[in-house]
């Protein structure tokens, strides 16, 4: 079975609340389970960064839908490529939601992404790289 991973970043629309994010993830998990997708969504204002993994068709179809979503904008794909195994087989869509004034730093991101059992894919490296860049940009 050909597996791919896709990573993109975007910015949350100004009207999107914490509740909206929890609700969208609840729905996304149901859809992802149905389509055999797994992955991770990080929200640390103002950015979303998401890794979606699974069969190529399902990943692309879902990303096409996600791109049409008015709850975020400035969508940039950072990584799309084949993988040997999933990095997040245990998560239909893990959510890391940094609320309020608290923003994630590189160490916290690494702690989440670098479990000993976790395969470090190009997608994971792309997420880490994004946070290294983002941490020097005032938000
Ligand atoms: C940041 C973000 C991440 C999302 N992630 C997923 C996802 O992983 N899977 C999914 O099915 N929908 C996801 N969605 C929701 C889709 O954009 C879409 O609203 C949802 O799939 C329902 O589509 P439909 O109403 O056309 O069936 C996400 C939306 C946003 C804003």
Tab-separated table of C-alpha atoms and ligand atoms in Angstrom:
chain	number	residue	atom	x	y	z
A	1	UNK	CA	0.000	0.000	0.000
A	2	UNK	CA	1.404	3.392	-0.997
A	3	UNK	CA	1.396	5.792	1.900
A	4	UNK	CA	2.044	9.518	1.674
A	5	UNK	CA	2.311	12.348	4.144
A	6	UNK	CA	1.379	15.954	3.521
A	7	UNK	CA	2.278	18.939	5.684
A	8	UNK	CA	0.917	22.447	5.241
A	9	UNK	CA	0.772	25.653	7.214
A	10	UNK	CA	-2.010	28.213	7.280
A	11	UNK	CA	-3.302	31.073	9.368
A	12	UNK	CA	-6.559	30.887	11.280
A	13	UNK	CA	-9.251	33.334	10.142
A	14	UNK	CA	-9.767	36.099	12.703
A	15	UNK	CA	-13.281	34.946	13.621
A	16	UNK	CA	-12.188	31.399	14.542
A	17	UNK	CA	-12.479	30.571	18.256
A	18	UNK	CA	-11.070	27.765	20.385
A	19	UNK	CA	-14.483	26.102	20.359
A	20	UNK	CA	-14.527	26.193	16.552
A	21	UNK	CA	-11.185	24.420	16.460
A	22	UNK	CA	-12.304	21.687	18.858
A	23	UNK	CA	-15.470	21.186	16.851
A	24	UNK	CA	-13.726	21.009	13.505
A	25	UNK	CA	-11.272	18.438	14.857
A	26	UNK	CA	-14.094	16.288	16.259
A	27	UNK	CA	-15.642	16.159	12.782
A	28	UNK	CA	-12.297	15.735	11.038
A	29	UNK	CA	-11.488	12.711	13.218
A	30	UNK	CA	-14.658	10.941	12.151
A	31	UNK	CA	-13.922	11.600	8.466
A	32	UNK	CA	-10.275	10.682	8.812
A	33	UNK	CA	-11.069	7.382	10.486
A	34	UNK	CA	-13.424	6.588	7.632
A	35	UNK	CA	-10.699	7.377	5.074
A	36	UNK	CA	-7.865	5.646	6.919
A	37	UNK	CA	-6.075	8.911	7.642
A	38	UNK	CA	-3.994	9.814	10.654
A	39	UNK	CA	-1.967	12.849	11.636
A	40	UNK	CA	-1.533	15.889	13.760
A	41	UNK	CA	-2.943	19.408	13.827
A	42	UNK	CA	-1.103	22.070	15.785
A	43	UNK	CA	-2.711	25.409	16.474
A	44	UNK	CA	-0.468	28.000	17.998
A	45	UNK	CA	-1.878	31.409	17.133
A	46	UNK	CA	-1.977	32.574	14.463
A	47	UNK	CA	-0.731	29.430	12.713
A	48	UNK	CA	-2.093	26.041	11.919
A	49	UNK	CA	0.350	23.369	10.892
A	50	UNK	CA	-1.035	20.002	9.943
A	51	UNK	CA	0.413	16.635	8.959
A	52	UNK	CA	-1.981	14.267	7.205
A	53	UNK	CA	-0.883	10.716	6.332
A	54	UNK	CA	-2.551	7.778	4.619
A	55	UNK	CA	-3.300	6.524	1.138
A	56	UNK	CA	-2.401	9.091	-1.509
A	57	UNK	CA	-5.946	9.451	-2.865
A	58	UNK	CA	-7.457	10.021	0.557
A	59	UNK	CA	-4.776	12.514	1.581
A	60	UNK	CA	-5.166	14.564	-1.599
A	61	UNK	CA	-8.954	14.472	-1.514
A	62	UNK	CA	-8.956	15.674	2.088
A	63	UNK	CA	-6.385	18.386	1.437
A	64	UNK	CA	-8.480	19.668	-1.486
A	65	UNK	CA	-11.427	19.999	0.884
A	66	UNK	CA	-9.327	21.603	3.613
A	67	UNK	CA	-8.000	24.188	1.164
A	68	UNK	CA	-11.548	25.388	0.471
A	69	UNK	CA	-12.220	25.986	4.165
A	70	UNK	CA	-12.870	29.633	5.111
A	71	UNK	CA	-11.667	29.036	8.675
A	72	UNK	CA	-8.099	29.507	7.532
A	73	UNK	CA	-6.063	31.251	4.832
A	74	UNK	CA	-2.524	31.636	3.421
A	75	UNK	CA	-2.205	27.903	2.952
A	76	UNK	CA	1.289	26.678	2.013
A	77	UNK	CA	2.209	23.088	1.405
A	78	UNK	CA	5.561	22.305	3.011
A	79	UNK	CA	5.886	18.607	2.281
A	80	UNK	CA	4.236	15.914	0.183
A	81	UNK	CA	5.987	12.598	-0.228
A	82	UNK	CA	5.983	8.845	0.141
A	83	UNK	CA	6.502	7.306	3.572
A	84	UNK	CA	7.317	3.719	4.603
A	85	UNK	CA	5.214	3.867	7.731
A	86	UNK	CA	2.985	6.313	9.565
A	87	UNK	CA	4.404	8.695	12.149
A	88	UNK	CA	1.083	9.050	14.011
A	89	UNK	CA	-0.772	5.737	13.583
A	90	UNK	CA	-2.437	6.271	16.975
A	91	UNK	CA	-4.101	9.576	16.070
A	92	UNK	CA	-7.084	10.112	13.697
A	93	UNK	CA	-6.021	13.725	14.094
A	94	UNK	CA	-4.061	14.623	17.189
A	95	UNK	CA	-4.701	18.178	18.327
A	96	UNK	CA	-2.154	20.372	20.015
A	97	UNK	CA	-3.880	23.563	20.869
A	98	UNK	CA	-1.847	26.349	22.415
A	99	UNK	CA	-4.392	28.722	23.926
A	100	UNK	CA	-4.229	32.247	25.244
A	101	UNK	CA	-0.840	33.873	25.499
A	102	UNK	CA	0.905	30.562	25.600
A	103	UNK	CA	2.752	29.790	22.396
A	104	UNK	CA	4.644	26.635	21.664
A	105	UNK	CA	8.407	26.767	21.587
A	106	UNK	CA	10.841	24.478	19.786
A	107	UNK	CA	11.508	22.292	22.804
A	108	UNK	CA	7.828	21.591	23.372
A	109	UNK	CA	7.365	20.758	19.709
A	110	UNK	CA	10.353	18.402	19.742
A	111	UNK	CA	9.083	16.660	22.852
A	112	UNK	CA	5.780	15.935	21.122
A	113	UNK	CA	7.265	14.929	17.780
A	114	UNK	CA	10.297	12.959	18.912
A	115	UNK	CA	8.962	9.974	20.785
A	116	UNK	CA	11.514	7.117	20.718
A	117	UNK	CA	9.110	4.882	18.785
A	118	UNK	CA	8.202	7.614	16.301
A	119	UNK	CA	9.636	7.466	12.827
A	120	UNK	CA	11.081	10.874	11.980
A	121	UNK	CA	9.726	11.615	8.544
A	122	UNK	CA	10.444	14.573	6.285
A	123	UNK	CA	7.065	15.904	7.383
A	124	UNK	CA	8.143	15.941	11.021
A	125	UNK	CA	11.375	17.675	10.068
A	126	UNK	CA	9.329	20.245	8.126
A	127	UNK	CA	7.224	20.960	11.230
A	128	UNK	CA	10.325	21.395	13.377
A	129	UNK	CA	11.899	23.653	10.777
A	130	UNK	CA	8.734	25.758	10.629
A	131	UNK	CA	8.858	26.308	14.388
A	132	UNK	CA	12.529	27.232	14.289
A	133	UNK	CA	11.650	29.904	11.719
A	134	UNK	CA	8.416	30.980	13.394
A	135	UNK	CA	10.038	31.481	16.768
A	136	UNK	CA	12.076	34.374	15.419
A	137	UNK	CA	9.048	36.068	13.818
A	138	UNK	CA	7.110	38.359	16.162
A	139	UNK	CA	3.426	37.394	16.231
B	1	LIG	C1	-7.056	23.753	9.970
B	1	LIG	C2	-8.079	22.767	9.459
B	1	LIG	C3	-7.783	21.400	9.473
B	1	LIG	C4	-8.718	20.470	9.002
B	1	LIG	N1	-8.397	19.128	9.007
B	1	LIG	C5	-9.262	18.235	8.503
B	1	LIG	C6	-8.937	16.844	8.445
B	1	LIG	O1	-7.871	16.398	8.878
B	1	LIG	N2	-9.851	16.000	7.906
B	1	LIG	C7	-11.061	16.422	7.436
B	1	LIG	O2	-11.846	15.602	6.957
B	1	LIG	N3	-11.395	17.731	7.499
B	1	LIG	C8	-10.535	18.643	8.016
B	1	LIG	N4	-10.900	19.973	8.082
B	1	LIG	C9	-12.273	20.341	7.722
B	1	LIG	C10	-12.500	20.431	6.239
B	1	LIG	O3	-11.975	21.657	5.755
B	1	LIG	C11	-14.013	20.349	5.926
B	1	LIG	O4	-14.695	21.371	6.585
B	1	LIG	C12	-14.592	19.037	6.409
B	1	LIG	O5	-13.855	17.965	5.926
B	1	LIG	C13	-16.076	18.868	5.963
B	1	LIG	O6	-16.153	18.945	4.586
B	1	LIG	P1	-17.556	18.777	3.823
B	1	LIG	O7	-18.512	19.679	4.547
B	1	LIG	O8	-17.256	19.188	2.416
B	1	LIG	O9	-17.926	17.335	3.961
B	1	LIG	C14	-9.968	20.917	8.528
B	1	LIG	C15	-10.239	22.291	8.514
B	1	LIG	C16	-9.309	23.222	8.967
B	1	LIG	C17	-9.638	24.687	8.956
